[in-house]
Coordinates of C-alpha atoms in Angstrom, one line a residue:
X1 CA 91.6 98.9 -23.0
X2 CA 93.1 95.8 -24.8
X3 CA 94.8 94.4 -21.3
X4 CA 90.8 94.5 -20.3
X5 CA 89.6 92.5 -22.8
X6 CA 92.3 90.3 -22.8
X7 CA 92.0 90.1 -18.8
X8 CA 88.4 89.6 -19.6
X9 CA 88.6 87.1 -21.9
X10 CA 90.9 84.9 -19.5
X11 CA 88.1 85.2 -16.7
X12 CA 85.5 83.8 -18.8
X13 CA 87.3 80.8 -20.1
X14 CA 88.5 79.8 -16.8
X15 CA 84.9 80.4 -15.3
X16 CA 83.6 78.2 -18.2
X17 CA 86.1 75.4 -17.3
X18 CA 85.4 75.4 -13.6
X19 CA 81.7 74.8 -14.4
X20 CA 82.2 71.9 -16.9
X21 CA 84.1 70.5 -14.0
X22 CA 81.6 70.7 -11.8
X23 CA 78.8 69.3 -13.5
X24 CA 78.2 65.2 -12.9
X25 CA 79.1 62.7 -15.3
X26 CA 75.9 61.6 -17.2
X27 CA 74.7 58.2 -15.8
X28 CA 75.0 54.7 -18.1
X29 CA 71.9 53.0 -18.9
X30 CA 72.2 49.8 -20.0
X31 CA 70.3 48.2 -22.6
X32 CA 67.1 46.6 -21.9
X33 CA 66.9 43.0 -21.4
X34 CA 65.6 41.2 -24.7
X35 CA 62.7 39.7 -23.8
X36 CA 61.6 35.7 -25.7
X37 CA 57.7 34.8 -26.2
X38 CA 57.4 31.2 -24.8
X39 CA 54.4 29.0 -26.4
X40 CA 51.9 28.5 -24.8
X41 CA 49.2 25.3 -25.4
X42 CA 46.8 26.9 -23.1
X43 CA 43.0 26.6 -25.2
X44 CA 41.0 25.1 -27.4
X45 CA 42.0 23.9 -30.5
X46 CA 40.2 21.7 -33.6
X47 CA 42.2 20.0 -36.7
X48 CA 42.0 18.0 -39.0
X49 CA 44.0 14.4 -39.6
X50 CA 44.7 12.0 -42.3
X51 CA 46.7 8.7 -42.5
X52 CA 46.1 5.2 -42.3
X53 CA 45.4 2.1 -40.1
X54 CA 44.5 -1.7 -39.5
X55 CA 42.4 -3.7 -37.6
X56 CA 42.8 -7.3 -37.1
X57 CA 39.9 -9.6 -36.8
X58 CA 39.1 -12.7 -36.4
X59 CA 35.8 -14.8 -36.2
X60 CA 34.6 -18.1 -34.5
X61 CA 31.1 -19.6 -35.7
X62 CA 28.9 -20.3 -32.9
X63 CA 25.6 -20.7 -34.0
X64 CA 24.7 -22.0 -37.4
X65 CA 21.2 -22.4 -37.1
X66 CA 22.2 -24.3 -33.9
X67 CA 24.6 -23.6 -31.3
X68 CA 27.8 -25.4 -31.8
X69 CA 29.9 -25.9 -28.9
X70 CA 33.1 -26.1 -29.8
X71 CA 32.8 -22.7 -31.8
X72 CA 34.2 -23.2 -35.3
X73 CA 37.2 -21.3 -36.0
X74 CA 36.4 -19.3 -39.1
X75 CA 40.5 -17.3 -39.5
X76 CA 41.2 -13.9 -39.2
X77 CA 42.6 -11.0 -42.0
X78 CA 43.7 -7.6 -41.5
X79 CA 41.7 -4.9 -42.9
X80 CA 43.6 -2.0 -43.5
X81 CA 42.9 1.2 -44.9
X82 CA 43.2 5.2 -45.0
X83 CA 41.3 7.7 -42.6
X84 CA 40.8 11.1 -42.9
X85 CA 38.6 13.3 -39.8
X86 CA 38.8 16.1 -37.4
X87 CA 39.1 16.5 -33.6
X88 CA 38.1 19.4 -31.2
X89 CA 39.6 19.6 -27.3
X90 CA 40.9 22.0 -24.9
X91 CA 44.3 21.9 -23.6
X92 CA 45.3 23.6 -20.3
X93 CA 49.2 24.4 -19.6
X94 CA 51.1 24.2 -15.8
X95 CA 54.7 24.9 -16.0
X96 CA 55.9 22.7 -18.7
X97 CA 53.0 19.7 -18.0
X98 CA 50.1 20.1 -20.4
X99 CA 46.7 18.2 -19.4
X100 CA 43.7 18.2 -22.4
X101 CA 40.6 16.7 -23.3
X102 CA 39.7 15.6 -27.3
X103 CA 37.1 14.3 -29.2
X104 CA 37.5 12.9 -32.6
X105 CA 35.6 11.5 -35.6
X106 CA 36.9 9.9 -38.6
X107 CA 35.3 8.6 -41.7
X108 CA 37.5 4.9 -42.8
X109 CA 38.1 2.2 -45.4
X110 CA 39.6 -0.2 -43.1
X111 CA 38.9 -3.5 -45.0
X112 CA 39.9 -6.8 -45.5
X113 CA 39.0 -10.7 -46.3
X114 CA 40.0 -14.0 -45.7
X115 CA 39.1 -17.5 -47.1
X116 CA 36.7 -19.1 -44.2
X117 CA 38.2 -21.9 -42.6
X118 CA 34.8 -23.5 -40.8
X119 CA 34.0 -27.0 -42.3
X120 CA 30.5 -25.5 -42.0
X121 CA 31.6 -23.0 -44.5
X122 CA 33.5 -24.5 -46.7
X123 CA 34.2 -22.3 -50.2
X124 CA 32.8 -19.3 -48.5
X125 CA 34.9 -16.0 -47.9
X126 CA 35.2 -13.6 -44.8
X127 CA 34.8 -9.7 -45.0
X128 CA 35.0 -7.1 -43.0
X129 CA 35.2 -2.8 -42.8
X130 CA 35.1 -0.2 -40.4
X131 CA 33.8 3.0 -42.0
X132 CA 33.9 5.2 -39.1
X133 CA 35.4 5.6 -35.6
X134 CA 35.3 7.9 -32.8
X135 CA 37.9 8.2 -29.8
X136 CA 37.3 10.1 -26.5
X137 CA 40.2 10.7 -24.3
X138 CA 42.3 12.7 -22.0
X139 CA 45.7 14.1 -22.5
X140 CA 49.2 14.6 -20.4
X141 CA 52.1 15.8 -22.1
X142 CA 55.3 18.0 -21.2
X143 CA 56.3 20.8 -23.5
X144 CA 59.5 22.1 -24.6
X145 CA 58.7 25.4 -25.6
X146 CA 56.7 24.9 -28.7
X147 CA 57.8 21.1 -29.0
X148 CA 55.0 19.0 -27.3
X149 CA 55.3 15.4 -26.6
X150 CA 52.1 14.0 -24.9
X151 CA 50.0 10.6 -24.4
X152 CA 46.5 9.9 -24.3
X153 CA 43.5 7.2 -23.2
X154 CA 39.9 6.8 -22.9
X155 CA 36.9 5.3 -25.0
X156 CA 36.6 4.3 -28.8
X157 CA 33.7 3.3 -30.9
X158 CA 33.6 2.0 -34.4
X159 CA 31.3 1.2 -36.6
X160 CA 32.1 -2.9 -38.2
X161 CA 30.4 -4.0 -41.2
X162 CA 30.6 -7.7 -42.2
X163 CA 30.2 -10.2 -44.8
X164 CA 30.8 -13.6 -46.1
X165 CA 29.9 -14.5 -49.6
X166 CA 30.9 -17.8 -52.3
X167 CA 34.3 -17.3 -53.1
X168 CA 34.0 -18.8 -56.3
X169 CA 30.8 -16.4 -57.5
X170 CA 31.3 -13.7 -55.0
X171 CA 27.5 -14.4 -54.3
X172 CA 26.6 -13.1 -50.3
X173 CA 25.1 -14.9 -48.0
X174 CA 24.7 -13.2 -44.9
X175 CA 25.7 -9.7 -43.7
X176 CA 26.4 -8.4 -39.8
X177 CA 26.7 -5.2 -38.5
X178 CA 27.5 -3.8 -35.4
X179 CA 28.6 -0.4 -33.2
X180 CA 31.3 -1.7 -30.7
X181 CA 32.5 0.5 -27.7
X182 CA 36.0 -0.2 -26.4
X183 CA 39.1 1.7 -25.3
X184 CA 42.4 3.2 -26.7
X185 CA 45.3 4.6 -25.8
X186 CA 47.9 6.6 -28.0
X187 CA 50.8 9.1 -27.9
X188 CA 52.2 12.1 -29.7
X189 CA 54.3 14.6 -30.6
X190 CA 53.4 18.1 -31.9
X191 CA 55.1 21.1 -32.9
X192 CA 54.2 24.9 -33.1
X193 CA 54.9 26.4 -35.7
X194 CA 53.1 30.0 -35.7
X195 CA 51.3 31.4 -32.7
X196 CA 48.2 29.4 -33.3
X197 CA 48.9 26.4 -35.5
X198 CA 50.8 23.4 -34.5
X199 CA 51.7 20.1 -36.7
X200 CA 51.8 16.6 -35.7
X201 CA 51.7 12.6 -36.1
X202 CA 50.0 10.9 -33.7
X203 CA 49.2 6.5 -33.2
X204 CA 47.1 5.2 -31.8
X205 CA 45.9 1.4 -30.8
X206 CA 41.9 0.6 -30.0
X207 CA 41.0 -2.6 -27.6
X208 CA 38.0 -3.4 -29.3
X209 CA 37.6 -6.9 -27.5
X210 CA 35.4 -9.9 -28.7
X211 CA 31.7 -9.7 -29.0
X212 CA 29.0 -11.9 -30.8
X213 CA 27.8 -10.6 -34.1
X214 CA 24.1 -11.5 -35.7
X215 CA 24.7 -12.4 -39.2
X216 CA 21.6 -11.9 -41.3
X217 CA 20.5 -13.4 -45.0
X218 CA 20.4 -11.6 -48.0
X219 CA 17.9 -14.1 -50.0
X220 CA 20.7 -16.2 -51.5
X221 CA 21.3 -19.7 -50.7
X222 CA 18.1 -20.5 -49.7
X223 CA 18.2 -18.5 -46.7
X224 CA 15.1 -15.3 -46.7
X225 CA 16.0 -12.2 -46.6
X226 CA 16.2 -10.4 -43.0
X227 CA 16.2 -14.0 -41.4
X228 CA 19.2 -15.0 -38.7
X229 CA 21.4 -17.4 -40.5
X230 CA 24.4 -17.1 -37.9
X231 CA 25.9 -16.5 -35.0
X232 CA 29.9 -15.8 -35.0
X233 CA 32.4 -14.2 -32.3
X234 CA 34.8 -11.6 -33.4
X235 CA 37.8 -10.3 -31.9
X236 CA 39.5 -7.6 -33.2
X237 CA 41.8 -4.6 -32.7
X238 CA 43.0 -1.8 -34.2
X239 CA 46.4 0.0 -34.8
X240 CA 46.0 3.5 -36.7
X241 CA 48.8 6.4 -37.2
X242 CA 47.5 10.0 -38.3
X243 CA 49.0 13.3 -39.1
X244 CA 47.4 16.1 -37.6
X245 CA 47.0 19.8 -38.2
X246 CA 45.2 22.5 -35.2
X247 CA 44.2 25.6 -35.0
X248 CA 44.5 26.7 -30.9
X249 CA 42.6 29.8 -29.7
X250 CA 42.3 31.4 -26.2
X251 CA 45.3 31.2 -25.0
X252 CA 48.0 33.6 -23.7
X253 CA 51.6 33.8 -24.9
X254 CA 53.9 34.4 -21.8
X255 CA 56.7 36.7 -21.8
X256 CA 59.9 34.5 -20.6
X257 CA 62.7 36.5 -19.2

């Protein structure tokens, strides 16, 4: 009986090996692949910006009552100043180019003086402010992940007030105002920093050209109220660099392998 069992015993262990044998090694898997989200600047977007700027003018008399041919040279100043507004735009992404359009309003304290250097106004002081702006453009940039780097053009608008006044009692004598169209052009660099913000500084500089301004009396100097007292042309320009904050929506991240 206990040759049996031991005989027994012997068959099952050597049946047991025999099978382990024959079954197949279990196959490697290999880890998955990790897998990187890559920014996308796909969407629309709106922001808010702050910083600073100037805009250089400078004013020729032509009429003073009378045209005056030569036009009296009257100086120039900078007017300088902080800004603070918000854009809105849509930026679409191809591959690593970006393309976008943006429009942007800004409220301003551009301003800035100078003494007037007509014989015709001798004594007399130059002003001038721009207390708001607009710019309309279209964007191309190329992106490095979430690191854009872009440049822009299109139209500007501003809104110029003017003055000149007795530098001696700081008593005005006429006014102008005007809304002047021109053009600007500008480039960037932005950053993103979560999914749907990004951070940036941004400059810009506006060709705002030379146009005639009506300047208009106050009721000082002998001169009525509302009446045209002058004619002068202004050139000017401006330079302006912002920091910017958006918000983006609507677009897809894409899975980079």
């Amino acid at each position: 009986m206990k040759k049996f069992l031991v005989l027994a015993a012997g068959m099952i262990a050597m049946t047991a090996t025999a099978s382990a044998a024959d079954l197949a090694a279990r196959p490697y898997a290999k880890a998955p692949m990790m897998v990187a989200a890559a920014y996308d600047w796909s969407g629309f977007y709106i922001g808010l910006n702050g910083g600073g700027g100037s805009s250089r003018k400078c004013r020729d008399l032509t009429n003073n009552g009378a045209p005056l041919v030569p036009a009296l040279a009257e100086g120039c100043h900078d007017a300088t100043g902080g800004t603070v507004g918000g854009q809105i735009g849509y930026r679409w992404q191809a591959s690593s180019w970006v393309f976008g359009l943006e429009a942007q309003g800004n409220w301003a304290d551009f301003s800035g003086s100078n003494a007037n250097t007509s014989l015709a106004l001798v004594g007399f002081t130059n002003s001038s402010k721009i207390d708001a702006f607009g710019l309309f453009t279209g964007q191309v940039g190329y992106a490095w992940n979430n690191a854009l780097l872009y440049v822009k053009g299109g139209a500007a608008v501003v809104n110029d007030k003017y003055s000149t006044f007795e530098t001696a009692t700081a008593r005005t004598i006429f006014t102008g105002s005007e809304t002047r169209w021109g053009a600007v052009v500008g480039a960037g660099i932005e950053f993103g920093f979560a999914p749907n913000w990004s951070v940036g500084v941004e400059y810009d500089h506006m060709f705002m050209g030379t146009r005639d301004v009506d300047f208009y009396g106050v009721g000082n100097f002998g001169i009525p109220a509302g009446a045209r007292a002058a004619i002068s042309r202004v050139r000017q320009d401006v330079d302006m660099a912002t920091v910017r904050v958006n918000y983006r929506w609507g677009g897809p991240v894409i899975a980079k392998y």
